[in-house]
């Protein structure tokens, strides 16, 4: 029910942008099996750099929830997300070695640098918990909706890529994203009009950064 969920209202309001982020040609090419493996390898290397910047971002959200949220379950969910990052970094290293991608020799593309700078702004500036929680939910959800689409229904996703798609597309990760959405919604409903406006702007910014990130992966 959209009336209960401000974030669901924004997903509907910014439908076009949301679809471009979650049904990107790169994702569609994975699902229909036409993906170019060199694009996949480029994505893998660039995303490893991104996750390196995502770690301090997630810990800053955890710190804000620790200080500002009276709700124990919020902290537990965000703590779970933070704790999973160690595994995620190992996954990238393992996947990179399978594909022969040298993670030490990677230079970030402009879209990645800009997205990382956006993440850094949450840790360096004193950004409100509501706004940070909204960004966190949006970032995770774009990956969940994108990769789950590659393993749903009548897909032709190459076997080599199923593990990657399952990593973010599995139903536990989907449940985790729903929990993050509930946290964001609860915060937004209690927030001032200014904070609500800022959270919506951050949601739109995440979608734009995600689209640019996919564009970078699929172009040569
Ligand atoms: C670019 N967005 C990007 N990379 C990720 N790993 C996620 C979202 C999800 O954690």
CSV table of C-alpha atoms in Angstrom, one decimal, residues 1-199:
chain,number,residue,atom,x,y,z
A,1,UNK,CA,0.0,0.0,0.0
A,2,UNK,CA,1.6,3.2,-1.2
A,3,UNK,CA,0.0,5.3,1.4
A,4,UNK,CA,2.0,3.4,4.0
A,5,UNK,CA,5.2,3.4,2.0
A,6,UNK,CA,6.7,6.6,0.9
A,7,UNK,CA,9.5,4.7,-0.9
A,8,UNK,CA,6.9,2.8,-2.9
A,9,UNK,CA,5.3,6.1,-3.9
A,10,UNK,CA,8.7,7.3,-5.2
A,11,UNK,CA,9.3,4.0,-7.1
A,12,UNK,CA,6.0,4.7,-8.9
A,13,UNK,CA,6.6,8.4,-9.4
A,14,UNK,CA,10.1,7.9,-10.9
A,15,UNK,CA,9.0,4.8,-12.8
A,16,UNK,CA,10.9,5.6,-16.0
A,17,UNK,CA,14.2,6.1,-14.2
A,18,UNK,CA,13.6,3.1,-12.0
A,19,UNK,CA,13.1,0.9,-15.0
A,20,UNK,CA,16.2,2.2,-16.7
A,21,UNK,CA,18.2,1.3,-13.5
A,22,UNK,CA,16.6,-2.2,-12.9
A,23,UNK,CA,16.0,-3.3,-16.6
A,24,UNK,CA,19.2,-1.9,-18.1
A,25,UNK,CA,20.4,-3.3,-21.5
A,26,UNK,CA,23.4,-4.8,-19.7
A,27,UNK,CA,21.1,-6.8,-17.4
A,28,UNK,CA,18.7,-7.7,-20.3
A,29,UNK,CA,21.8,-9.0,-22.2
A,30,UNK,CA,22.7,-11.3,-19.2
A,31,UNK,CA,19.1,-12.6,-19.1
A,32,UNK,CA,18.9,-13.3,-22.8
A,33,UNK,CA,22.3,-14.8,-22.9
A,34,UNK,CA,23.8,-12.4,-25.4
A,35,UNK,CA,26.1,-10.7,-22.8
A,36,UNK,CA,29.6,-10.0,-23.8
A,37,UNK,CA,31.9,-11.6,-21.2
A,38,UNK,CA,34.4,-8.8,-21.6
A,39,UNK,CA,31.6,-6.4,-20.4
A,40,UNK,CA,30.9,-8.7,-17.5
A,41,UNK,CA,34.6,-8.7,-16.5
A,42,UNK,CA,34.7,-4.9,-16.7
A,43,UNK,CA,31.6,-4.7,-14.5
A,44,UNK,CA,33.3,-7.2,-12.0
A,45,UNK,CA,36.5,-5.1,-11.7
A,46,UNK,CA,34.6,-1.8,-11.4
A,47,UNK,CA,32.2,-3.1,-8.8
A,48,UNK,CA,35.0,-4.4,-6.7
A,49,UNK,CA,36.3,-0.8,-6.5
A,50,UNK,CA,32.7,0.4,-5.8
A,51,UNK,CA,32.3,-2.1,-2.9
A,52,UNK,CA,35.6,-0.8,-1.4
A,53,UNK,CA,33.8,2.5,-1.0
A,54,UNK,CA,30.5,1.0,-0.1
A,55,UNK,CA,32.1,-0.5,3.1
A,56,UNK,CA,32.7,2.8,4.9
A,57,UNK,CA,29.3,4.0,3.6
A,58,UNK,CA,27.4,1.1,5.2
A,59,UNK,CA,29.4,1.4,8.4
A,60,UNK,CA,28.4,5.1,8.5
A,61,UNK,CA,24.7,4.1,8.2
A,62,UNK,CA,25.3,1.6,11.0
A,63,UNK,CA,26.8,4.3,13.2
A,64,UNK,CA,23.9,6.6,12.5
A,65,UNK,CA,21.4,3.9,13.3
A,66,UNK,CA,23.3,3.0,16.5
A,67,UNK,CA,23.2,6.6,17.7
A,68,UNK,CA,19.8,7.7,16.4
A,69,UNK,CA,17.5,4.7,16.2
A,70,UNK,CA,15.7,3.4,19.2
A,71,UNK,CA,14.6,0.4,17.2
A,72,UNK,CA,16.8,-2.6,17.9
A,73,UNK,CA,15.8,-4.5,14.8
A,74,UNK,CA,17.0,-1.6,12.5
A,75,UNK,CA,20.5,-2.0,14.0
A,76,UNK,CA,20.4,-5.7,13.6
A,77,UNK,CA,19.5,-5.5,9.9
A,78,UNK,CA,22.1,-2.9,9.1
A,79,UNK,CA,24.7,-4.8,11.2
A,80,UNK,CA,23.9,-7.9,9.1
A,81,UNK,CA,24.5,-6.0,5.9
A,82,UNK,CA,27.8,-4.6,7.2
A,83,UNK,CA,28.9,-8.0,8.4
A,84,UNK,CA,28.2,-9.6,5.0
A,85,UNK,CA,30.6,-7.2,3.2
A,86,UNK,CA,33.7,-9.2,4.3
A,87,UNK,CA,32.2,-12.2,2.5
A,88,UNK,CA,31.4,-10.1,-0.5
A,89,UNK,CA,34.9,-8.8,-0.9
A,90,UNK,CA,36.2,-12.4,-0.7
A,91,UNK,CA,33.6,-13.3,-3.3
A,92,UNK,CA,34.9,-10.6,-5.7
A,93,UNK,CA,38.5,-11.8,-5.2
A,94,UNK,CA,37.5,-15.4,-6.0
A,95,UNK,CA,35.3,-14.5,-8.9
A,96,UNK,CA,38.1,-12.2,-10.4
A,97,UNK,CA,40.6,-15.0,-10.2
A,98,UNK,CA,38.2,-17.3,-12.0
A,99,UNK,CA,37.8,-14.8,-14.8
A,100,UNK,CA,41.4,-13.7,-14.9
A,101,UNK,CA,40.7,-10.2,-13.8
A,102,UNK,CA,43.6,-8.5,-12.0
A,103,UNK,CA,41.9,-6.5,-9.2
A,104,UNK,CA,45.1,-4.6,-8.4
A,105,UNK,CA,45.5,-3.1,-11.9
A,106,UNK,CA,42.0,-1.6,-12.2
A,107,UNK,CA,41.4,2.1,-12.8
A,108,UNK,CA,38.0,3.4,-11.9
A,109,UNK,CA,36.0,4.9,-14.8
A,110,UNK,CA,34.5,8.3,-14.4
A,111,UNK,CA,30.9,7.0,-13.6
A,112,UNK,CA,32.4,4.9,-10.8
A,113,UNK,CA,34.5,7.7,-9.4
A,114,UNK,CA,31.5,9.9,-9.4
A,115,UNK,CA,29.3,7.3,-7.7
A,116,UNK,CA,32.1,6.6,-5.1
A,117,UNK,CA,32.3,10.4,-4.4
A,118,UNK,CA,28.6,10.4,-3.8
A,119,UNK,CA,29.0,7.6,-1.3
A,120,UNK,CA,31.8,9.5,0.4
A,121,UNK,CA,29.6,12.5,0.9
A,122,UNK,CA,27.5,10.4,3.3
A,123,UNK,CA,30.5,9.7,5.5
A,124,UNK,CA,32.2,13.1,5.4
A,125,UNK,CA,29.2,15.3,5.7
A,126,UNK,CA,26.8,15.1,8.5
A,127,UNK,CA,24.0,13.5,6.6
A,128,UNK,CA,20.7,12.6,8.3
A,129,UNK,CA,20.0,9.0,9.2
A,130,UNK,CA,16.7,9.0,7.2
A,131,UNK,CA,18.5,10.2,4.0
A,132,UNK,CA,21.3,7.7,4.5
A,133,UNK,CA,18.9,4.8,5.1
A,134,UNK,CA,17.0,5.7,2.0
A,135,UNK,CA,20.2,5.7,-0.1
A,136,UNK,CA,21.2,2.4,1.4
A,137,UNK,CA,17.9,0.8,0.6
A,138,UNK,CA,17.9,2.2,-3.0
A,139,UNK,CA,21.5,1.0,-3.7
A,140,UNK,CA,20.8,-2.6,-2.6
A,141,UNK,CA,17.4,-2.7,-4.2
A,142,UNK,CA,18.6,-1.8,-7.7
A,143,UNK,CA,20.9,-4.8,-7.6
A,144,UNK,CA,18.3,-7.1,-6.1
A,145,UNK,CA,15.7,-6.1,-8.8
A,146,UNK,CA,18.2,-6.3,-11.6
A,147,UNK,CA,19.8,-9.6,-10.8
A,148,UNK,CA,16.7,-11.4,-9.6
A,149,UNK,CA,15.2,-10.6,-13.1
A,150,UNK,CA,18.1,-12.6,-14.6
A,151,UNK,CA,17.1,-15.8,-12.7
A,152,UNK,CA,13.4,-15.4,-13.0
A,153,UNK,CA,11.0,-17.1,-15.4
A,154,UNK,CA,12.2,-18.0,-18.9
A,155,UNK,CA,15.8,-16.7,-18.7
A,156,UNK,CA,18.8,-17.7,-20.8
A,157,UNK,CA,21.4,-16.5,-18.4
A,158,UNK,CA,24.8,-18.1,-19.1
A,159,UNK,CA,25.6,-20.8,-16.5
A,160,UNK,CA,28.9,-19.0,-15.7
A,161,UNK,CA,26.9,-15.9,-14.5
A,162,UNK,CA,24.2,-17.7,-12.4
A,163,UNK,CA,26.3,-17.4,-9.2
A,164,UNK,CA,26.6,-13.7,-9.6
A,165,UNK,CA,22.9,-13.2,-10.3
A,166,UNK,CA,22.0,-15.4,-7.3
A,167,UNK,CA,24.3,-13.4,-5.1
A,168,UNK,CA,22.0,-10.4,-5.3
A,169,UNK,CA,18.9,-12.0,-6.8
A,170,UNK,CA,18.3,-14.6,-4.2
A,171,UNK,CA,15.2,-14.4,-2.0
A,172,UNK,CA,17.0,-13.8,1.3
A,173,UNK,CA,18.7,-10.8,-0.2
A,174,UNK,CA,15.2,-9.8,-1.4
A,175,UNK,CA,13.9,-10.1,2.1
A,176,UNK,CA,16.8,-8.0,3.4
A,177,UNK,CA,16.0,-5.3,0.9
A,178,UNK,CA,12.3,-5.3,2.1
A,179,UNK,CA,13.6,-4.8,5.7
A,180,UNK,CA,15.7,-1.9,4.5
A,181,UNK,CA,12.6,-0.5,2.8
A,182,UNK,CA,10.7,-0.7,6.1
A,183,UNK,CA,13.4,1.1,7.9
A,184,UNK,CA,13.5,3.9,5.3
A,185,UNK,CA,9.7,4.2,5.3
A,186,UNK,CA,9.5,4.4,9.0
A,187,UNK,CA,12.1,7.1,9.1
A,188,UNK,CA,10.6,9.1,6.3
A,189,UNK,CA,7.2,9.1,7.9
A,190,UNK,CA,8.6,10.7,11.0
A,191,UNK,CA,10.9,13.2,9.1
A,192,UNK,CA,10.4,16.9,8.5
A,193,UNK,CA,9.4,18.0,5.0
A,194,UNK,CA,13.0,19.2,4.2
A,195,UNK,CA,14.4,15.8,5.1
A,196,UNK,CA,11.7,14.0,3.1
A,197,UNK,CA,12.6,16.1,0.0
A,198,UNK,CA,16.3,15.4,0.5
A,199,UNK,CA,15.6,11.7,0.8
